[in-house]
PDB file of C-alpha atoms in Angstrom:
ATOM      1  CA  MET A 346      37.318   0.982   2.223  1.00  0.00           C
ATOM      2  CA  SER A 347      39.140   3.443   4.468  1.00  0.00           C
ATOM      3  CA  PHE A 348      38.409   7.142   4.186  1.00  0.00           C
ATOM      4  CA  ILE A 349      41.169   9.588   3.197  1.00  0.00           C
ATOM      5  CA  HIS A 350      41.033  13.153   4.493  1.00  0.00           C
ATOM      6  CA  LEU A 351      41.748  15.627   1.691  1.00  0.00           C
ATOM      7  CA  ARG A 352      41.909  18.741   3.838  1.00  0.00           C
ATOM      8  CA  THR A 353      43.838  18.976   7.097  1.00  0.00           C
ATOM      9  CA  ALA A 354      45.465  21.977   8.762  1.00  0.00           C
ATOM     10  CA  SER A 355      48.324  21.470  11.209  1.00  0.00           C
ATOM     11  CA  ALA A 356      49.982  23.794  13.697  1.00  0.00           C
ATOM     12  CA  TYR A 357      51.959  25.143  10.739  1.00  0.00           C
ATOM     13  CA  SER A 358      48.728  26.939   9.853  1.00  0.00           C
ATOM     14  CA  LEU A 359      49.792  29.615  12.294  1.00  0.00           C
ATOM     15  CA  LYS A 360      47.170  30.585  14.863  1.00  0.00           C
ATOM     16  CA  TYR A 361      44.690  28.177  13.264  1.00  0.00           C
ATOM     17  CA  GLY A 362      45.677  24.488  13.389  1.00  0.00           C
ATOM     18  CA  THR A 363      46.071  22.922  16.823  1.00  0.00           C
ATOM     19  CA  THR A 364      48.201  19.850  16.102  1.00  0.00           C
ATOM     20  CA  GLN A 365      51.718  19.081  14.900  1.00  0.00           C
ATOM     21  CA  PRO A 366      51.885  17.210  11.561  1.00  0.00           C
ATOM     22  CA  ARG A 367      53.456  14.123  13.159  1.00  0.00           C
ATOM     23  CA  ASP A 368      50.536  13.808  15.583  1.00  0.00           C
ATOM     24  CA  LEU A 369      47.980  14.078  12.787  1.00  0.00           C
ATOM     25  CA  VAL A 370      49.814  11.367  10.851  1.00  0.00           C
ATOM     26  CA  ALA A 371      50.026   9.168  13.943  1.00  0.00           C
ATOM     27  CA  ARG A 372      46.283   9.516  14.440  1.00  0.00           C
ATOM     28  CA  ALA A 373      45.587   8.695  10.779  1.00  0.00           C
ATOM     29  CA  SER A 374      47.734   5.587  11.192  1.00  0.00           C
ATOM     30  CA  GLU A 375      45.775   4.590  14.303  1.00  0.00           C
ATOM     31  CA  LEU A 376      42.597   4.946  12.244  1.00  0.00           C
ATOM     32  CA  GLU A 377      44.141   2.691   9.545  1.00  0.00           C
ATOM     33  CA  MET A 378      43.933   5.360   6.870  1.00  0.00           C
ATOM     34  CA  PRO A 379      46.226   4.662   3.898  1.00  0.00           C
ATOM     35  CA  ALA A 380      46.891   8.336   3.139  1.00  0.00           C
ATOM     36  CA  LEU A 381      46.435  11.812   4.583  1.00  0.00           C
ATOM     37  CA  ALA A 382      46.515  15.305   3.111  1.00  0.00           C
ATOM     38  CA  LEU A 383      48.228  18.294   4.682  1.00  0.00           C
ATOM     39  CA  THR A 384      46.716  21.538   3.387  1.00  0.00           C
ATOM     40  CA  ASP A 385      48.069  24.215   5.676  1.00  0.00           C
ATOM     41  CA  ARG A 386      47.168  27.864   5.390  1.00  0.00           C
ATOM     42  CA  ASP A 387      49.473  30.256   3.544  1.00  0.00           C
ATOM     43  CA  GLY A 388      52.625  28.128   3.339  1.00  0.00           C
ATOM     44  CA  LEU A 389      54.374  24.782   2.937  1.00  0.00           C
ATOM     45  CA  ALA A 390      56.570  24.986   6.044  1.00  0.00           C
ATOM     46  CA  GLY A 391      55.197  21.768   7.524  1.00  0.00           C
ATOM     47  CA  ALA A 392      55.331  19.697   4.341  1.00  0.00           C
ATOM     48  CA  ILE A 393      58.730  18.049   4.859  1.00  0.00           C
ATOM     49  CA  ARG A 394      58.079  17.131   8.498  1.00  0.00           C
ATOM     50  CA  PHE A 395      54.669  15.833   7.490  1.00  0.00           C
ATOM     51  CA  THR A 396      56.135  13.692   4.720  1.00  0.00           C
ATOM     52  CA  LYS A 397      58.807  12.248   7.025  1.00  0.00           C
ATOM     53  CA  ALA A 398      56.104  11.361   9.548  1.00  0.00           C
ATOM     54  CA  CYS A 399      54.076   9.706   6.786  1.00  0.00           C
ATOM     55  CA  VAL A 400      57.048   7.565   5.779  1.00  0.00           C
ATOM     56  CA  SER A 401      57.605   6.547   9.408  1.00  0.00           C
ATOM     57  CA  HIS A 402      53.976   5.502   9.874  1.00  0.00           C
ATOM     58  CA  GLY A 403      53.380   3.938   6.465  1.00  0.00           C
ATOM     59  CA  VAL A 404      50.852   6.608   5.461  1.00  0.00           C
ATOM     60  CA  ALA A 405      50.970   8.014   1.924  1.00  0.00           C
ATOM     61  CA  PRO A 406      51.354  11.819   1.862  1.00  0.00           C
ATOM     62  CA  ILE A 407      49.112  14.233  -0.006  1.00  0.00           C
ATOM     63  CA  ILE A 408      50.170  17.873   0.047  1.00  0.00           C
ATOM     64  CA  GLY A 409      48.304  21.037  -0.755  1.00  0.00           C
ATOM     65  CA  ILE A 410      47.809  24.545   0.504  1.00  0.00           C
ATOM     66  CA  ASN A 411      44.915  26.759   1.566  1.00  0.00           C
ATOM     67  CA  LEU A 412      45.200  30.317   0.262  1.00  0.00           C
ATOM     68  CA  PRO A 413      43.137  33.514   0.290  1.00  0.00           C
ATOM     69  CA  ILE A 414      41.829  34.686  -3.059  1.00  0.00           C
ATOM     70  CA  HIS A 415      40.776  38.185  -4.081  1.00  0.00           C
ATOM     71  CA  LEU A 416      38.384  38.431  -7.007  1.00  0.00           C
ATOM     72  CA  GLY A 417      38.031  42.189  -6.867  1.00  0.00           C
ATOM     73  CA  ASP A 418      34.748  42.630  -5.023  1.00  0.00           C
ATOM     74  CA  THR A 419      35.565  41.305  -1.557  1.00  0.00           C
ATOM     75  CA  SER A 420      35.415  43.331   1.644  1.00  0.00           C
ATOM     76  CA  GLY A 421      36.485  42.102   5.065  1.00  0.00           C
ATOM     77  CA  VAL A 422      37.986  38.636   5.426  1.00  0.00           C
ATOM     78  CA  LEU A 423      39.097  37.222   2.088  1.00  0.00           C
ATOM     79  CA  PRO A 424      37.601  33.929   0.913  1.00  0.00           C
ATOM     80  CA  ARG A 425      39.896  30.912   0.638  1.00  0.00           C
ATOM     81  CA  ILE A 426      40.458  28.001  -1.711  1.00  0.00           C
ATOM     82  CA  THR A 427      42.468  24.800  -1.309  1.00  0.00           C
ATOM     83  CA  ILE A 428      44.978  23.649  -3.920  1.00  0.00           C
ATOM     84  CA  LEU A 429      46.182  20.031  -4.085  1.00  0.00           C
ATOM     85  CA  ALA A 430      49.328  18.779  -5.787  1.00  0.00           C
ATOM     86  CA  HIS A 431      48.725  16.110  -8.424  1.00  0.00           C
ATOM     87  CA  SER A 432      50.690  12.859  -8.193  1.00  0.00           C
ATOM     88  CA  ASP A 433      52.408  13.531 -11.524  1.00  0.00           C
ATOM     89  CA  GLY A 434      54.607  16.598 -11.052  1.00  0.00           C
ATOM     90  CA  GLY A 435      52.188  18.433  -8.795  1.00  0.00           C
ATOM     91  CA  TRP A 436      54.639  18.983  -5.933  1.00  0.00           C
ATOM     92  CA  CYS A 437      57.094  20.835  -8.176  1.00  0.00           C
ATOM     93  CA  SER A 438      54.266  22.906  -9.611  1.00  0.00           C
ATOM     94  CA  LEU A 439      52.996  23.780  -6.144  1.00  0.00           C
ATOM     95  CA  VAL A 440      56.448  24.904  -4.985  1.00  0.00           C
ATOM     96  CA  ARG A 441      56.951  26.971  -8.131  1.00  0.00           C
ATOM     97  CA  LEU A 442      53.542  28.574  -7.716  1.00  0.00           C
ATOM     98  CA  MET A 443      54.303  29.558  -4.131  1.00  0.00           C
ATOM     99  CA  THR A 444      57.721  30.902  -5.115  1.00  0.00           C
ATOM    100  CA  GLY A 445      56.151  32.962  -7.871  1.00  0.00           C
ATOM    101  CA  LEU A 446      53.472  34.324  -5.563  1.00  0.00           C
ATOM    102  CA  HIS A 447      56.006  35.405  -2.949  1.00  0.00           C
ATOM    103  CA  MET A 448      58.019  37.203  -5.619  1.00  0.00           C
ATOM    104  CA  ASN A 449      54.972  39.050  -6.934  1.00  0.00           C
ATOM    105  CA  ILE A 450      53.266  40.336  -3.789  1.00  0.00           C
ATOM    106  CA  ASP A 451      53.921  43.151  -1.353  1.00  0.00           C
ATOM    107  CA  THR A 452      52.366  41.434   1.663  1.00  0.00           C
ATOM    108  CA  ARG A 453      53.822  38.772   3.957  1.00  0.00           C
ATOM    109  CA  LYS A 454      51.104  36.273   3.102  1.00  0.00           C
ATOM    110  CA  PRO A 455      50.375  35.284  -0.495  1.00  0.00           C
ATOM    111  CA  VAL A 456      46.993  36.271  -1.907  1.00  0.00           C
ATOM    112  CA  LEU A 457      45.737  34.790  -5.150  1.00  0.00           C
ATOM    113  CA  THR A 458      44.151  36.920  -7.849  1.00  0.00           C
ATOM    114  CA  LEU A 459      42.923  35.989 -11.311  1.00  0.00           C
ATOM    115  CA  GLU A 460      45.821  37.966 -12.756  1.00  0.00           C
ATOM    116  CA  LEU A 461      48.363  35.947 -10.774  1.00  0.00           C
ATOM    117  CA  LEU A 462      46.635  32.650 -11.546  1.00  0.00           C
ATOM    118  CA  GLU A 463      46.753  33.452 -15.247  1.00  0.00           C
ATOM    119  CA  LYS A 464      50.399  34.504 -14.958  1.00  0.00           C
ATOM    120  CA  PHE A 465      51.320  31.199 -13.321  1.00  0.00           C
ATOM    121  CA  SER A 466      48.929  29.000 -15.287  1.00  0.00           C
ATOM    122  CA  SER A 467      51.841  26.811 -16.405  1.00  0.00           C
ATOM    123  CA  HIS A 468      52.059  25.728 -12.756  1.00  0.00           C
ATOM    124  CA  THR A 469      48.378  25.691 -11.812  1.00  0.00           C
ATOM    125  CA  SER A 470      47.583  23.488 -14.807  1.00  0.00           C
ATOM    126  CA  HIS A 471      49.211  20.639 -12.827  1.00  0.00           C
ATOM    127  CA  LEU A 472      47.228  21.349  -9.658  1.00  0.00           C
ATOM    128  CA  HIS A 473      43.729  20.522  -8.423  1.00  0.00           C
ATOM    129  CA  LEU A 474      41.383  23.044  -6.831  1.00  0.00           C
ATOM    130  CA  LEU A 475      38.885  22.471  -4.023  1.00  0.00           C
ATOM    131  CA  HIS A 476      36.080  24.997  -3.615  1.00  0.00           C
ATOM    132  CA  GLY A 477      35.316  24.666   0.101  1.00  0.00           C
ATOM    133  CA  PRO A 478      33.061  26.435   2.602  1.00  0.00           C
ATOM    134  CA  GLU A 479      35.264  29.574   2.696  1.00  0.00           C
ATOM    135  CA  SER A 480      35.508  29.855  -1.106  1.00  0.00           C
ATOM    136  CA  PRO A 481      33.857  32.512  -3.289  1.00  0.00           C
ATOM    137  CA  VAL A 482      31.693  29.797  -4.847  1.00  0.00           C
ATOM    138  CA  SER A 483      30.502  28.683  -1.423  1.00  0.00           C
ATOM    139  CA  GLN A 484      29.739  32.246  -0.376  1.00  0.00           C
ATOM    140  CA  ALA A 485      27.519  32.664  -3.415  1.00  0.00           C
ATOM    141  CA  LEU A 486      25.758  29.365  -2.686  1.00  0.00           C
ATOM    142  CA  ALA A 487      25.154  30.446   0.913  1.00  0.00           C
ATOM    143  CA  ALA A 488      23.370  33.499  -0.478  1.00  0.00           C
ATOM    144  CA  HIS A 489      21.318  31.278  -2.854  1.00  0.00           C
ATOM    145  CA  ARG A 490      23.016  32.945  -5.822  1.00  0.00           C
ATOM    146  CA  PHE A 491      23.475  29.834  -7.937  1.00  0.00           C
ATOM    147  CA  ASP A 492      24.107  31.665 -11.215  1.00  0.00           C
ATOM    148  CA  ALA A 493      26.709  33.841  -9.511  1.00  0.00           C
ATOM    149  CA  ALA A 494      28.337  30.729  -8.035  1.00  0.00           C
ATOM    150  CA  LEU A 495      28.667  29.241 -11.517  1.00  0.00           C
ATOM    151  CA  ASP A 496      30.066  32.495 -12.909  1.00  0.00           C
ATOM    152  CA  ILE A 497      32.663  32.572 -10.137  1.00  0.00           C
ATOM    153  CA  PHE A 498      33.522  28.920 -10.711  1.00  0.00           C
ATOM    154  CA  ASN A 499      34.000  29.554 -14.425  1.00  0.00           C
ATOM    155  CA  GLN A 500      36.566  32.275 -13.720  1.00  0.00           C
ATOM    156  CA  THR A 501      39.063  29.630 -12.598  1.00  0.00           C
ATOM    157  CA  ARG A 502      37.742  26.645 -14.570  1.00  0.00           C
ATOM    158  CA  ASP A 503      40.512  26.655 -17.185  1.00  0.00           C
ATOM    159  CA  LEU A 504      43.338  27.590 -14.808  1.00  0.00           C
ATOM    160  CA  PHE A 505      43.617  24.263 -12.948  1.00  0.00           C
ATOM    161  CA  ALA A 506      43.893  20.632 -13.982  1.00  0.00           C
ATOM    162  CA  ASP A 507      40.661  19.757 -12.202  1.00  0.00           C
ATOM    163  CA  HIS A 508      38.096  21.138  -9.790  1.00  0.00           C
ATOM    164  CA  ALA A 509      35.883  19.728  -7.059  1.00  0.00           C
ATOM    165  CA  ILE A 510      33.203  21.199  -4.864  1.00  0.00           C
ATOM    166  CA  GLU A 511      34.060  20.457  -1.251  1.00  0.00           C
ATOM    167  CA  CYS A 512      31.107  19.341   0.876  1.00  0.00           C
ATOM    168  CA  VAL A 513      31.730  20.082   4.561  1.00  0.00           C
ATOM    169  CA  SER A 514      29.316  19.621   7.449  1.00  0.00           C
ATOM    170  CA  HIS A 515      30.349  20.268  11.012  1.00  0.00           C
ATOM    171  CA  LEU A 516      26.704  19.730  11.940  1.00  0.00           C
ATOM    172  CA  VAL A 517      26.279  23.450  12.538  1.00  0.00           C
ATOM    173  CA  ALA A 518      22.672  24.588  12.963  1.00  0.00           C
ATOM    174  CA  GLY A 519      21.052  26.605  10.193  1.00  0.00           C
ATOM    175  CA  ASN A 520      21.911  26.703   6.504  1.00  0.00           C
ATOM    176  CA  GLY A 521      25.224  28.556   6.416  1.00  0.00           C
ATOM    177  CA  PRO A 522      28.706  27.202   5.693  1.00  0.00           C
ATOM    178  CA  ARG A 523      29.598  24.030   7.618  1.00  0.00           C
ATOM    179  CA  SER A 524      25.944  23.096   8.063  1.00  0.00           C
ATOM    180  CA  THR A 525      24.517  19.948   6.495  1.00  0.00           C
ATOM    181  CA  VAL A 526      22.075  22.107   4.532  1.00  0.00           C
ATOM    182  CA  HIS A 527      24.919  24.051   2.950  1.00  0.00           C
ATOM    183  CA  ALA A 528      26.939  20.892   2.287  1.00  0.00           C
ATOM    184  CA  ALA A 529      23.920  19.399   0.511  1.00  0.00           C
ATOM    185  CA  ARG A 530      23.437  22.603  -1.469  1.00  0.00           C
ATOM    186  CA  SER A 531      27.083  22.379  -2.534  1.00  0.00           C
ATOM    187  CA  LEU A 532      26.589  18.765  -3.615  1.00  0.00           C
ATOM    188  CA  ILE A 533      23.510  19.684  -5.643  1.00  0.00           C
ATOM    189  CA  PHE A 534      25.416  22.532  -7.316  1.00  0.00           C
ATOM    190  CA  ALA A 535      28.185  20.114  -8.272  1.00  0.00           C
ATOM    191  CA  ARG A 536      25.742  17.572  -9.694  1.00  0.00           C
ATOM    192  CA  ASP A 537      23.801  20.226 -11.628  1.00  0.00           C
ATOM    193  CA  ASN A 538      26.970  21.523 -13.260  1.00  0.00           C
ATOM    194  CA  ASP A 539      28.763  18.213 -13.858  1.00  0.00           C
ATOM    195  CA  VAL A 540      31.554  19.034 -11.413  1.00  0.00           C
ATOM    196  CA  ASP A 541      33.170  16.539  -9.056  1.00  0.00           C
ATOM    197  CA  ALA A 542      32.061  16.696  -5.426  1.00  0.00           C
ATOM    198  CA  VAL A 543      34.160  15.455  -2.510  1.00  0.00           C
ATOM    199  CA  ILE A 544      33.566  15.308   1.215  1.00  0.00           C
ATOM    200  CA  THR A 545      36.113  16.633   3.684  1.00  0.00           C
ATOM    201  CA  ASN A 546      35.956  17.543   7.340  1.00  0.00           C
ATOM    202  CA  ALA A 547      38.082  20.710   6.997  1.00  0.00           C
ATOM    203  CA  VAL A 548      40.211  19.360   9.839  1.00  0.00           C
ATOM    204  CA  ARG A 549      42.032  21.726  12.195  1.00  0.00           C
ATOM    205  CA  MET A 550      42.150  19.524  15.324  1.00  0.00           C
ATOM    206  CA  ARG A 551      43.330  16.020  16.169  1.00  0.00           C
ATOM    207  CA  ASP A 552      40.544  15.381  18.694  1.00  0.00           C
ATOM    208  CA  ARG A 553      37.408  17.056  19.970  1.00  0.00           C
ATOM    209  CA  ALA A 554      39.314  17.964  23.129  1.00  0.00           C
ATOM    210  CA  ASP A 555      41.412  20.448  21.130  1.00  0.00           C
ATOM    211  CA  GLY A 556      38.439  22.799  20.772  1.00  0.00           C
ATOM    212  CA  PRO A 557      39.509  25.271  23.486  1.00  0.00           C
ATOM    213  CA  VAL A 558      42.969  25.494  21.913  1.00  0.00           C
ATOM    214  CA  ALA A 559      41.349  26.398  18.592  1.00  0.00           C
ATOM    215  CA  ASP A 560      39.398  29.147  20.361  1.00  0.00           C
ATOM    216  CA  VAL A 561      42.582  30.667  21.779  1.00  0.00           C
ATOM    217  CA  LEU A 562      44.214  30.547  18.340  1.00  0.00           C
ATOM    218  CA  ASP A 563      41.225  32.241  16.689  1.00  0.00           C
ATOM    219  CA  CYS A 564      41.339  35.127  19.130  1.00  0.00           C
ATOM    220  CA  ALA A 565      45.123  35.433  18.937  1.00  0.00           C
ATOM    221  CA  ARG A 566      44.915  35.552  15.142  1.00  0.00           C
ATOM    222  CA  GLN A 567      42.371  38.368  15.277  1.00  0.00           C
ATOM    223  CA  LEU A 568      44.012  40.162  18.234  1.00  0.00           C
ATOM    224  CA  VAL A 569      40.717  40.174  20.109  1.00  0.00           C
ATOM    225  CA  PRO A 570      39.644  39.022  23.597  1.00  0.00           C
ATOM    226  CA  LEU A 571      38.833  35.360  24.159  1.00  0.00           C
ATOM    227  CA  HIS A 572      35.051  35.404  23.806  1.00  0.00           C
ATOM    228  CA  PRO A 573      32.512  33.162  22.019  1.00  0.00           C
ATOM    229  CA  ARG A 574      31.697  35.919  19.526  1.00  0.00           C
ATOM    230  CA  ASN A 575      35.332  35.969  18.369  1.00  0.00           C
ATOM    231  CA  VAL A 576      35.868  32.248  17.715  1.00  0.00           C
ATOM    232  CA  GLU A 577      35.292  30.483  14.406  1.00  0.00           C
ATOM    233  CA  ARG A 578      34.056  27.126  15.606  1.00  0.00           C
ATOM    234  CA  ARG A 579      30.486  26.511  16.724  1.00  0.00           C
ATOM    235  CA  ASN A 580      31.243  23.027  18.025  1.00  0.00           C
ATOM    236  CA  ALA A 581      34.142  20.571  18.152  1.00  0.00           C
ATOM    237  CA  GLU A 582      33.482  18.692  14.895  1.00  0.00           C
ATOM    238  CA  ALA A 583      36.545  19.852  12.909  1.00  0.00           C
ATOM    239  CA  TYR A 584      38.719  16.948  14.036  1.00  0.00           C
ATOM    240  CA  LEU A 585      40.301  13.975  12.274  1.00  0.00           C
ATOM    241  CA  LYS A 586      37.265  11.710  12.140  1.00  0.00           C
ATOM    242  CA  SER A 587      37.343   7.968  11.571  1.00  0.00           C
ATOM    243  CA  THR A 588      36.156   6.238   8.412  1.00  0.00           C
ATOM    244  CA  ASP A 589      32.889   5.219  10.078  1.00  0.00           C
ATOM    245  CA  GLU A 590      32.245   8.785  11.203  1.00  0.00           C
ATOM    246  CA  MET A 591      32.916  10.192   7.736  1.00  0.00           C
ATOM    247  CA  VAL A 592      30.702   7.581   6.072  1.00  0.00           C
ATOM    248  CA  LEU A 593      27.829   8.540   8.380  1.00  0.00           C
ATOM    249  CA  LEU A 594      28.443  12.206   7.634  1.00  0.00           C
ATOM    250  CA  ALA A 595      28.515  11.545   3.891  1.00  0.00           C
ATOM    251  CA  ALA A 596      25.227   9.663   4.188  1.00  0.00           C
ATOM    252  CA  GLU A 597      23.621  12.608   5.979  1.00  0.00           C
ATOM    253  CA  ILE A 598      24.809  15.063   3.317  1.00  0.00           C
ATOM    254  CA  ALA A 599      23.748  12.781   0.459  1.00  0.00           C
ATOM    255  CA  ARG A 600      20.268  12.275   1.919  1.00  0.00           C
ATOM    256  CA  ALA A 601      19.855  16.012   2.403  1.00  0.00           C
ATOM    257  CA  ALA A 602      20.768  16.466  -1.270  1.00  0.00           C
ATOM    258  CA  GLY A 603      18.190  13.890  -2.363  1.00  0.00           C
ATOM    259  CA  GLU A 604      20.612  11.039  -3.061  1.00  0.00           C
ATOM    260  CA  ARG A 605      19.809   7.553  -1.797  1.00  0.00           C
ATOM    261  CA  THR A 606      23.345   6.625  -0.773  1.00  0.00           C
ATOM    262  CA  PRO A 607      26.688   8.380  -0.202  1.00  0.00           C
ATOM    263  CA  ARG A 608      28.464   5.933  -2.488  1.00  0.00           C
ATOM    264  CA  ALA A 609      29.163   8.390  -5.316  1.00  0.00           C
ATOM    265  CA  LEU A 610      30.394  11.116  -2.965  1.00  0.00           C
ATOM    266  CA  LEU A 611      32.739   8.742  -1.147  1.00  0.00           C
ATOM    267  CA  LYS A 612      33.969   7.158  -4.382  1.00  0.00           C
ATOM    268  CA  THR A 613      34.882  10.511  -5.923  1.00  0.00           C
ATOM    269  CA  THR A 614      36.657  11.568  -2.727  1.00  0.00           C
ATOM    270  CA  ARG A 615      38.719   8.382  -2.817  1.00  0.00           C
ATOM    271  CA  GLN A 616      39.559   8.892  -6.492  1.00  0.00           C
ATOM    272  CA  TRP A 617      40.754  12.418  -5.825  1.00  0.00           C
ATOM    273  CA  ALA A 618      42.930  11.187  -2.983  1.00  0.00           C
ATOM    274  CA  GLU A 619      44.488   8.446  -5.101  1.00  0.00           C
ATOM    275  CA  ARG A 620      45.332  10.947  -7.849  1.00  0.00           C
ATOM    276  CA  ALA A 621      47.028  13.229  -5.334  1.00  0.00           C
ATOM    277  CA  VAL A 622      49.207  10.728  -3.448  1.00  0.00           C
ATOM    278  CA  LEU A 623      52.873  11.723  -3.647  1.00  0.00           C
ATOM    279  CA  SER A 624      55.928   9.480  -3.633  1.00  0.00           C
ATOM    280  CA  PRO A 625      58.526  10.679  -1.103  1.00  0.00           C
ATOM    281  CA  GLN A 626      61.254   8.757  -2.932  1.00  0.00           C
TER     282      GLN A 626
END
């Protein structure tokens, strides 16, 4: 069974994604993937071009967005969550949510708050939420604050149609976000609290070779010199991996979490993808 990537940033994630939507879709087609998600940062500008490319290549589109969220006690860089449109009316709900956010903020980029999520709950109730490595839940897990992670999760539990904990390993050393240890910890948290867990690769590149481009974008985004201390990536793993590569990665995460096989993790990921496929017609 082919893997479906649920989280992919294109060049429309300004100063973050390295690749045009059409090139990501072309690569997914080469890898014989039946569907692909586009979850750009802060906007939906690439969604139409992405969908047209999907139609051309026979790849089913999944569309979402990655947004910062402010829960009232954050300093520095805001955490982020990823929202996916559901197959049944999710695209309209996502567009209405983004329209509402832009009409209710004073900044150029939309920032979610609990107040805004509650205000637009009629839209978010048709959307799915991924708690990934940049999310408030993940930050609490990285600090071994499991009770706090659950409290944070519960703040948005009733505001979306469904939730999943996103397990991401870029094979980074240590136990922080994007390490296998942290991905396994996220999987354990999901299992302990009866929450779905999915695996993604938090894609921002088409190929490994795009790593230096990502470095330039990171520094341009922060308005800082090009230097290793100013770049986000620690390796070149955030690319559109093949099914075989993602199965191996899922197996590593599952083993680290004490599970014998990655079957459940991969099955849930596939189910989430199938529920989020949109019809361009």
